[in-house]
mmCIF file of C-alpha atoms and ligand atoms in Angstrom:
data_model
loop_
_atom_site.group_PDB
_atom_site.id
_atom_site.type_symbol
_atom_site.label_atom_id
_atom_site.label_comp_id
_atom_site.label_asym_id
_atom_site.label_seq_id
_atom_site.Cartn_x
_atom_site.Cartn_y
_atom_site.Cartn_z
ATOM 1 C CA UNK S 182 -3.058 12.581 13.565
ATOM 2 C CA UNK S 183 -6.327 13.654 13.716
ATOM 3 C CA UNK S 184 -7.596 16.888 13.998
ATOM 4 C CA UNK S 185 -10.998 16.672 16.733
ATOM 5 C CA UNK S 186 -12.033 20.167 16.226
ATOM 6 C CA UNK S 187 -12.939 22.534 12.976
ATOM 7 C CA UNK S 188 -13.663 21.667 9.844
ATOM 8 C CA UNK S 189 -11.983 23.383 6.641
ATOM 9 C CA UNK S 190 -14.303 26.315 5.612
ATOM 10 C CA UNK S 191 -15.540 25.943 1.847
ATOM 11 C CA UNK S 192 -14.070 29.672 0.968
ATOM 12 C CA UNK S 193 -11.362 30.703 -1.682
ATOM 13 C CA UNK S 194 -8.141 28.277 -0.858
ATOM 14 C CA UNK S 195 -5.471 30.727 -2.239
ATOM 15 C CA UNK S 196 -1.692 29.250 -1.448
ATOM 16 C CA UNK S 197 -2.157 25.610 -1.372
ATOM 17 C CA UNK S 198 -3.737 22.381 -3.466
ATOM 18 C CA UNK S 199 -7.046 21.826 -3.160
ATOM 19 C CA UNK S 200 -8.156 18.310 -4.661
ATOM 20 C CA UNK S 201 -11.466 16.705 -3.826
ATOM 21 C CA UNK S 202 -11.175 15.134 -0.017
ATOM 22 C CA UNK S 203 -7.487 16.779 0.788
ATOM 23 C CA UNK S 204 -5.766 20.202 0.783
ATOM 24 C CA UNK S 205 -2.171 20.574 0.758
ATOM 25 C CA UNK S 206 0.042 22.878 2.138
ATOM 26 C CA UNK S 207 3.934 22.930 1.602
ATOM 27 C CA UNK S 208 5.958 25.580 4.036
ATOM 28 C CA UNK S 209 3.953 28.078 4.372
ATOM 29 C CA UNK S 210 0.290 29.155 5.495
ATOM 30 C CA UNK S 211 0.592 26.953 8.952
ATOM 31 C CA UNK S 212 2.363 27.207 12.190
ATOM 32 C CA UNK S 213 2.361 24.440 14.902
ATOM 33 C CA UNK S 214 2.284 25.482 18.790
ATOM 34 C CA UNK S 215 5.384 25.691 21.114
ATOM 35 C CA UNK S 216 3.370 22.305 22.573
ATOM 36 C CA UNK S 217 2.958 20.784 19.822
ATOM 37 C CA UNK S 218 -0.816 19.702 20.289
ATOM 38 C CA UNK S 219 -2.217 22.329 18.015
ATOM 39 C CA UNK S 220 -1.798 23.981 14.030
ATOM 40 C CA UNK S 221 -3.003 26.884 13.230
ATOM 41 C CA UNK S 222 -3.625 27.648 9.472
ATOM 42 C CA UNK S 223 -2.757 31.513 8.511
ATOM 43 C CA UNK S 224 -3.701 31.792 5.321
ATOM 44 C CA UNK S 225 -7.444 32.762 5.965
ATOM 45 C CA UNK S 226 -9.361 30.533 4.433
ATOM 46 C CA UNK S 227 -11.319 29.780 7.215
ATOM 47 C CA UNK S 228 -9.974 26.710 9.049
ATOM 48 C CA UNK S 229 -8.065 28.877 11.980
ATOM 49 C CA UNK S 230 -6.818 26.620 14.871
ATOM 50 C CA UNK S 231 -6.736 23.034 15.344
ATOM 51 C CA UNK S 232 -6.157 20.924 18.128
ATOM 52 C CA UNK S 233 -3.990 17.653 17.199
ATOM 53 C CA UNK S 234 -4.892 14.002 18.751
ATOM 54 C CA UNK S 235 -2.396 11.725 18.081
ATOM 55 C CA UNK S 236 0.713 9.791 19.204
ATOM 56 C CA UNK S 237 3.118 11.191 17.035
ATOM 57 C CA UNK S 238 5.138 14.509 18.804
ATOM 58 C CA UNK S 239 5.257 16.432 15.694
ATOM 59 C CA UNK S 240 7.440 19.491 18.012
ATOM 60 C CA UNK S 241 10.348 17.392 17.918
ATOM 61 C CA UNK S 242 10.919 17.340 14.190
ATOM 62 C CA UNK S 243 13.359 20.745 13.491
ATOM 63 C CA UNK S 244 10.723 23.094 11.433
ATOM 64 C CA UNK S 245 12.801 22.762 8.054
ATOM 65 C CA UNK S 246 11.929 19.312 8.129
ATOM 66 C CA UNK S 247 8.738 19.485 7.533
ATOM 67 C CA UNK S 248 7.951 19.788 3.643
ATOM 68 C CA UNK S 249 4.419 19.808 3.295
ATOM 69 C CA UNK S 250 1.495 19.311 5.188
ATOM 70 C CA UNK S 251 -1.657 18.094 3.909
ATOM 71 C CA UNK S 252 -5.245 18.016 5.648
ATOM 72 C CA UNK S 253 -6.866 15.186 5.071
ATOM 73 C CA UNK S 254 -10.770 14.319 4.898
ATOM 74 C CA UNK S 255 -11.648 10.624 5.993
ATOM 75 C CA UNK S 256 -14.740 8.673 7.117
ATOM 76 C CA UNK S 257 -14.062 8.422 10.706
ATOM 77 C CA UNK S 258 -12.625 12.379 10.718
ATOM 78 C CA UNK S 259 -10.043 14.876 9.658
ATOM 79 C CA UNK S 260 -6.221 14.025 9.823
ATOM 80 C CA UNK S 261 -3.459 16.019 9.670
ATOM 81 C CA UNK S 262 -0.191 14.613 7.071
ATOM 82 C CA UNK S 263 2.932 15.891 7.846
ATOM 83 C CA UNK S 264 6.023 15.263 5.525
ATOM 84 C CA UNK S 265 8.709 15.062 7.024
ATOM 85 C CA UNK S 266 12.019 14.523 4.963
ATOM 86 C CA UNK S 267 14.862 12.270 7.196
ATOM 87 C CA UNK S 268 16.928 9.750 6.421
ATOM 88 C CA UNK S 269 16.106 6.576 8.216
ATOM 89 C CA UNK S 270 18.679 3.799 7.672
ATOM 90 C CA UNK S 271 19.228 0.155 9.037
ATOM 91 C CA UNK S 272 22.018 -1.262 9.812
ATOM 92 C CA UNK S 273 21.062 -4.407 7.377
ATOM 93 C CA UNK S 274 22.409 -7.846 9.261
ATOM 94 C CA UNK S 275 23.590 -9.917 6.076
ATOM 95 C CA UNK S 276 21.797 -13.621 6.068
ATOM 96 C CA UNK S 277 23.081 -14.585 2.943
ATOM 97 C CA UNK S 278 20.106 -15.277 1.395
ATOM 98 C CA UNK S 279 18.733 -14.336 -1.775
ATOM 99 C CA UNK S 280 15.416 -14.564 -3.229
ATOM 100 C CA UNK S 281 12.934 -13.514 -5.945
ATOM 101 C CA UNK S 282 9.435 -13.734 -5.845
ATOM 102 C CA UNK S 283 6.052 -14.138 -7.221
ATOM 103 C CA UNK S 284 2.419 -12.002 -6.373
ATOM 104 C CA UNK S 285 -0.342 -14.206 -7.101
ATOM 105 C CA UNK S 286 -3.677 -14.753 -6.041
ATOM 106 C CA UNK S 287 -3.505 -18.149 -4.637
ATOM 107 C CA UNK S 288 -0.838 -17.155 -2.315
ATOM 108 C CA UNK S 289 -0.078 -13.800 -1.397
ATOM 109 C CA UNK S 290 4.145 -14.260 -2.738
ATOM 110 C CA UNK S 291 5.411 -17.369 -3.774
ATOM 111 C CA UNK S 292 8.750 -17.096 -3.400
ATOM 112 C CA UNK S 293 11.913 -18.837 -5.258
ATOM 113 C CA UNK S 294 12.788 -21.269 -1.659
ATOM 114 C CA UNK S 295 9.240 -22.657 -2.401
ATOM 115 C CA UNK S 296 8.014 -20.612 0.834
ATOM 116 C CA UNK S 297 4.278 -19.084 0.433
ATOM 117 C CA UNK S 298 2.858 -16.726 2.382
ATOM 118 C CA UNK S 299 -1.251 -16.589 2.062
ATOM 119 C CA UNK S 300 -3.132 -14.161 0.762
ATOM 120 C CA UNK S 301 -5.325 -12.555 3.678
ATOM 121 C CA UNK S 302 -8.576 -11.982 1.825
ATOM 122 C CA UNK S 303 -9.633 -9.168 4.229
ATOM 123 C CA UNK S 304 -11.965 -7.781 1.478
ATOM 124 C CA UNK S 305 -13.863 -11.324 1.045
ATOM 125 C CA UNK S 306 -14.557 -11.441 4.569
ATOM 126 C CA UNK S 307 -15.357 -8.032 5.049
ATOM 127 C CA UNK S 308 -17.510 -8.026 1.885
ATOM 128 C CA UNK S 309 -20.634 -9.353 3.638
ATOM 129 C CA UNK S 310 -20.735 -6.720 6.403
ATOM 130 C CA UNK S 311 -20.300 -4.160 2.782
ATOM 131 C CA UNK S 312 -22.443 -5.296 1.019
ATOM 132 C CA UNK S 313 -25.199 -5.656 4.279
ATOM 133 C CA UNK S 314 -24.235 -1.913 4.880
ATOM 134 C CA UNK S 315 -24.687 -1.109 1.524
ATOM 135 C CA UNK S 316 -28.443 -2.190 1.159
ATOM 136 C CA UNK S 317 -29.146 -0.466 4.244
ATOM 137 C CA UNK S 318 -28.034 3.084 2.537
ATOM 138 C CA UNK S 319 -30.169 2.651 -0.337
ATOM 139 C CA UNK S 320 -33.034 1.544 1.759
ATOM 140 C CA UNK S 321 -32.908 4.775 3.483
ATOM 141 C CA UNK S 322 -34.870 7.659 2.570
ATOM 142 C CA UNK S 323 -32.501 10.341 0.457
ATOM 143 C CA UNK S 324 -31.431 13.569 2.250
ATOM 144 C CA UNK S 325 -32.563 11.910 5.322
ATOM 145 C CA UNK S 326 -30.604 12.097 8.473
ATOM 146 C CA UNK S 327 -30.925 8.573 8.554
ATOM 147 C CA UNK S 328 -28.682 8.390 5.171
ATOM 148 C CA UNK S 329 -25.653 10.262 6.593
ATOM 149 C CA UNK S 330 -25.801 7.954 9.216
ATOM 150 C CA UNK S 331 -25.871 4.620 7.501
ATOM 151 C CA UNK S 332 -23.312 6.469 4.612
ATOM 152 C CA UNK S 333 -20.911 6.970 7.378
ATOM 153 C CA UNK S 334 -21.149 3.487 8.279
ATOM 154 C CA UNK S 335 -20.432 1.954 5.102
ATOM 155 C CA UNK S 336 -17.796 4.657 4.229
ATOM 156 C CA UNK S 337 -15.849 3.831 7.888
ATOM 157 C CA UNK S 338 -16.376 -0.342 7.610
ATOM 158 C CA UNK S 339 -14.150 0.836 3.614
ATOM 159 C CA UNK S 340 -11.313 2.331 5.361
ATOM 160 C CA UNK S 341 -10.892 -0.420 8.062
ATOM 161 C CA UNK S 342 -9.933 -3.282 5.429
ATOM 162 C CA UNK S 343 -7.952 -0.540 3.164
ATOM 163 C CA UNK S 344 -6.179 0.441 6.417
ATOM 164 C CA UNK S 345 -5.970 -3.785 7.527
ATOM 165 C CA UNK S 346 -4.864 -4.108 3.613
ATOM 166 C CA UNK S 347 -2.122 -1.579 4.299
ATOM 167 C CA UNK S 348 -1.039 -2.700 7.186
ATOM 168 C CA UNK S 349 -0.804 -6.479 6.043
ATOM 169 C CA UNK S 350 1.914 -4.903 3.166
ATOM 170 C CA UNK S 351 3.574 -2.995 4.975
ATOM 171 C CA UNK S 352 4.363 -5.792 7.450
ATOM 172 C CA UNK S 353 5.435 -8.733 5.025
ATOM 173 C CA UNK S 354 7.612 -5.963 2.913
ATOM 174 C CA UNK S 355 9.943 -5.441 6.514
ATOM 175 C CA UNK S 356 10.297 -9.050 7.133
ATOM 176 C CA UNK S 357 11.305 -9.818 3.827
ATOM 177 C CA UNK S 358 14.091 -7.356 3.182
ATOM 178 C CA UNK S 359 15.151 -8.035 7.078
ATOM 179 C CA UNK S 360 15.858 -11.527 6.367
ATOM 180 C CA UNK S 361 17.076 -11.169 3.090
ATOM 181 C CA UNK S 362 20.392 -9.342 1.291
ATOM 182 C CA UNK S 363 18.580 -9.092 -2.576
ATOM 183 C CA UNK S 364 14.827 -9.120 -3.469
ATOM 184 C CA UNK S 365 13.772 -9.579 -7.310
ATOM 185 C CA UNK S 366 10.211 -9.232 -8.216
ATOM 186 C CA UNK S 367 8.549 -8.954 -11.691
ATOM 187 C CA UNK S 368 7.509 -5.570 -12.745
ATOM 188 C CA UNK S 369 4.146 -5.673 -13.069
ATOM 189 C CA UNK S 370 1.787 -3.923 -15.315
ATOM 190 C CA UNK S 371 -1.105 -3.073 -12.326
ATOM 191 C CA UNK S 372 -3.377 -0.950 -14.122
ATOM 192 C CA UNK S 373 -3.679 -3.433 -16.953
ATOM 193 C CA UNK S 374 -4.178 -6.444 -14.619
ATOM 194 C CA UNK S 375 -6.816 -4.917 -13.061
ATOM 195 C CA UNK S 376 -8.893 -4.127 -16.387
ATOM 196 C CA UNK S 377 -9.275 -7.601 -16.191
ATOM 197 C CA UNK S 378 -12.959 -7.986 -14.625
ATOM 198 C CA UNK S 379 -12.073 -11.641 -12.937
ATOM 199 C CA UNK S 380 -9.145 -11.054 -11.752
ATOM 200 C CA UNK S 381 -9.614 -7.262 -10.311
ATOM 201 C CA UNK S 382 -11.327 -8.025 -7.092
ATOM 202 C CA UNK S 383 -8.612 -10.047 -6.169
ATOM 203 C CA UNK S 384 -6.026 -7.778 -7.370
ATOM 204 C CA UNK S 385 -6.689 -5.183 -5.638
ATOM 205 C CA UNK S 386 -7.661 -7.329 -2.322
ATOM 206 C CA UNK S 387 -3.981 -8.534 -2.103
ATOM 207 C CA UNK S 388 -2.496 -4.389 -2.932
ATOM 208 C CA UNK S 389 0.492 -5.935 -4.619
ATOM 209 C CA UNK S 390 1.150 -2.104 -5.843
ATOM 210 C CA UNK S 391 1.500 -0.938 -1.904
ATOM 211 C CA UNK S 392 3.525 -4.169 -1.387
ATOM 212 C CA UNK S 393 6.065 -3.307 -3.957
ATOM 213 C CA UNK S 394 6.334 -0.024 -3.021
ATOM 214 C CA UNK S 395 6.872 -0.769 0.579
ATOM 215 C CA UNK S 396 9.695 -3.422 -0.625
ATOM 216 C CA UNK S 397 11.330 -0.647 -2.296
ATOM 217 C CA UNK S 398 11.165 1.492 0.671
ATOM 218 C CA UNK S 399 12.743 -0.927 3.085
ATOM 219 C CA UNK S 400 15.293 -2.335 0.454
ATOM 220 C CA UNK S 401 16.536 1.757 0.710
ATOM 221 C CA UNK S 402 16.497 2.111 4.366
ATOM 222 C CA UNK S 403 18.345 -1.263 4.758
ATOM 223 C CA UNK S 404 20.925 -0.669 1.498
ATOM 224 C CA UNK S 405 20.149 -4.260 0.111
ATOM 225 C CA UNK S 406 19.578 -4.644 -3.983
ATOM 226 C CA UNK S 407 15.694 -4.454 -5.165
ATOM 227 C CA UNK S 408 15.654 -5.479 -8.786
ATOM 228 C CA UNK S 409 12.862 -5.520 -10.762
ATOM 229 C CA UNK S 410 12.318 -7.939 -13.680
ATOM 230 C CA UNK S 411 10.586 -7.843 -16.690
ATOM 231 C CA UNK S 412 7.639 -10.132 -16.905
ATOM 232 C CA UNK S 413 8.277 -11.955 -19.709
ATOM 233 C CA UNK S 414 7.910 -16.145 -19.654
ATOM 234 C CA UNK S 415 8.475 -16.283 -16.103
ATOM 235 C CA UNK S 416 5.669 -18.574 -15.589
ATOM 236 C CA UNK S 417 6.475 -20.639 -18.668
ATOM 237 C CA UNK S 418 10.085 -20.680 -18.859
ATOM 238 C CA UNK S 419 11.660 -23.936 -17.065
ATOM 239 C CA UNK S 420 13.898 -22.913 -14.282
ATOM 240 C CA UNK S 421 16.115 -26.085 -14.773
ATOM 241 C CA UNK S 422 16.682 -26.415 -18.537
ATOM 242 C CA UNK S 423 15.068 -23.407 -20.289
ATOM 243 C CA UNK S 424 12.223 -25.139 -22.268
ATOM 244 C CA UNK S 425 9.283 -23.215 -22.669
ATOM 245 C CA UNK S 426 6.393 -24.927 -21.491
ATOM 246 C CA UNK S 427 3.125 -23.272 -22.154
ATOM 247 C CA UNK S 428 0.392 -23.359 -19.518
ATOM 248 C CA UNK S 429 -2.805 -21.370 -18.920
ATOM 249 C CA UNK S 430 -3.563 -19.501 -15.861
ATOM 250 C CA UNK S 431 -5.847 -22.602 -14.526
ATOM 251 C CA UNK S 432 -2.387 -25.015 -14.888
ATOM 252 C CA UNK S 433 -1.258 -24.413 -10.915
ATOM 253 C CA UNK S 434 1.943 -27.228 -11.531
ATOM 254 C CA UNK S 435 4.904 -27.011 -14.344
ATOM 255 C CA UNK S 436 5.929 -30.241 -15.407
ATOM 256 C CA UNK S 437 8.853 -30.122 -17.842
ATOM 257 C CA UNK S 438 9.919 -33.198 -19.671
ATOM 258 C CA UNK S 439 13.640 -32.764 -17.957
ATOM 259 C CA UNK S 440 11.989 -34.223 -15.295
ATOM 260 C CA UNK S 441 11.274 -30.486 -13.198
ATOM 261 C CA UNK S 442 7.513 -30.816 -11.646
ATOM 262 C CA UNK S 443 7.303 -27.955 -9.377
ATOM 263 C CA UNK S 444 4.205 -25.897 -8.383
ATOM 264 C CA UNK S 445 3.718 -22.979 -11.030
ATOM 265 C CA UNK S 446 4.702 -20.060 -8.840
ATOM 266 C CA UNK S 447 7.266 -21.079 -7.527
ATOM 267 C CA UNK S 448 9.176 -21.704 -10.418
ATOM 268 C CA UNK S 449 7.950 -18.192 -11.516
ATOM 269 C CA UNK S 450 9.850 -17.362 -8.848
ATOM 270 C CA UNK S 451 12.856 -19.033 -9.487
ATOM 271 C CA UNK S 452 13.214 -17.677 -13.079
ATOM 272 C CA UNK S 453 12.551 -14.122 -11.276
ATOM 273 C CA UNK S 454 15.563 -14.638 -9.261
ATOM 274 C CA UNK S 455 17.216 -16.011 -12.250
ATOM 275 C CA UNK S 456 16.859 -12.971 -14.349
ATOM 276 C CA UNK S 457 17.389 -10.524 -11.613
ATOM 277 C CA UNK S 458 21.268 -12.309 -11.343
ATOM 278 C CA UNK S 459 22.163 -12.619 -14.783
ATOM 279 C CA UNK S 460 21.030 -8.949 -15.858
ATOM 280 C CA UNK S 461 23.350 -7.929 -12.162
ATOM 281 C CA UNK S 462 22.400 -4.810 -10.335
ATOM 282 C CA UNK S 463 21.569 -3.092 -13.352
ATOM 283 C CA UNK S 464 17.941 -3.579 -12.896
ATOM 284 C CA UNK S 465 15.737 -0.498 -11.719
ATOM 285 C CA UNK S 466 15.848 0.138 -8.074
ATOM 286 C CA UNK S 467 18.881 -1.569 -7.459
ATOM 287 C CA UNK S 468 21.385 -0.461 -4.639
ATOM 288 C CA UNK S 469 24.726 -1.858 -4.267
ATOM 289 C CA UNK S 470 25.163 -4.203 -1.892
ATOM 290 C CA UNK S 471 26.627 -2.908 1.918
HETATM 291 ZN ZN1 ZN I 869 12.852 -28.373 -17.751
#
């Protein structure tokens, strides 16, 4: 929701969290109207009474549902976060299939049926129109009104392909636990990945962190088993006959000498599934199956 009028006041901020672009308020120090269209903060610290825009009709959560709320600074204006603890579950309609899949950067998920889906490289595209906004900041003058202006520009054009970014995740997690009864995945070591200078932009163009998390919060709300994998020789391992068969990250096909020539990814994903079986629901994040 955003907020369209007031801006936090830069006084003391004594009952809540204060980080750099959010502040953070759990039960107390804020009261919403009878009508829902406005908060007013009570703890004095200078924000007062906000008017809400927004679709969402916060007035029909019960008060004790709401655990925090956190104000929130962004390019294109202020939002208001509200927490809101309920359980939301899904009937899950079993379509007895099973499947474990692969992140990469050639395709978005591989998965173990041989199915891709491709990567949307938002941030490529978008990159141009960055990096054009970009030079015009640091061509303006500093201090300049000119320089809020074009900052604001650039800042806004970022949080369209994060929000685009999110959006893609959030949308491929949902269809794949809805037409699926158990999801494996590798557990993958993010951070480290994206030390990696190559491979970073890429990385963090596909999200695969918000993807996973958005599995796991779908797999909950419709009861089917999430299991994460370790992420050892999944790539190299043969999914017919076992053999190790060393590759680089350039070698896109596995070709075993059983005969198995099968693109690299998705025999990742086969050995993904593989693993996630064998070891049963004892992985992390597992649920039993409805
Ligand atoms: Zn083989």
């Amino acid at each position: 929701m955003t907020t369209a009028s007031n801006t936090p006041g830069k006084k003391g901020y004594p009952k809540f969290v204060h980080t750099n672009r959010s502040v953070e308020y759990k039960t107390s120090g804020w009261k919403i109207d009878a009508d829902g269209r406005h908060i007013l903060f009570t703890d004095g610290c200078g924000i007062g009474r906000v008017r809400l825009v927004g679709t969402r009709a916060i007035e029909t959560f019960p008060l004790k549902q709401i655990k925090r709320v956190r104000l929130i600074k962004r390019a294109d204006g202020f939002y208001v976060q509200f927490c809101v603890r309920a359980e939301r579950v899904v009937e899950h309609i079993p379509t007895g299939d099973i499947v474990g899949i692969d992140v990469g950067l050639n395709a978005y998920t591989t998965d173990s049926d041989g199915k891709t889906v491709d990567n949307p490289r938002y941030l490529r595209k978008a990159e141009k129109r960055l990096k054009h906004l970009h030079r015009r900041l640091s061509r303006t003058k500093k201090q300049s009104r000119n320089r809020m202006k074009a900052r604001k520009r650039f800042a806004k054009a970022h949080l369209k392909v994060q929000r685009q970014r999110e959006d893609f995740a959030r949308k491929q997690a949902n269809a794949l636990v809805t037409s699926h009864d158990l999801i494996a995945f590798e557990h993958l070591k993010i951070t480290n990945m994206v030390k990696n200078r190559h491979l970073a932009k890429s990385i963090n163009d596909a999200a695969w962190g918000g993807f996973l998390a958005w599995i796991g919060y779908y797999g909950a709300m419709h009861a089917i088993p999430i299991i994460k994998v370790a992420p050892h020789f999944t790539s190299q391992k043969c999914s017919r006959c076992g053999t190790m068969v060393k590759k680089s990250l350039s070698v896109r096909t596995h070709i075993c000498s059983c005969g198995l020539i099968m693109d690299r990814d998705e025999n990742a994903a086969r050995n993904i599934l593989q693993k996630a079986l064998e070891n049963g629901t004892a992985g992390q994040a597992g649920t039993t199956t409805p």
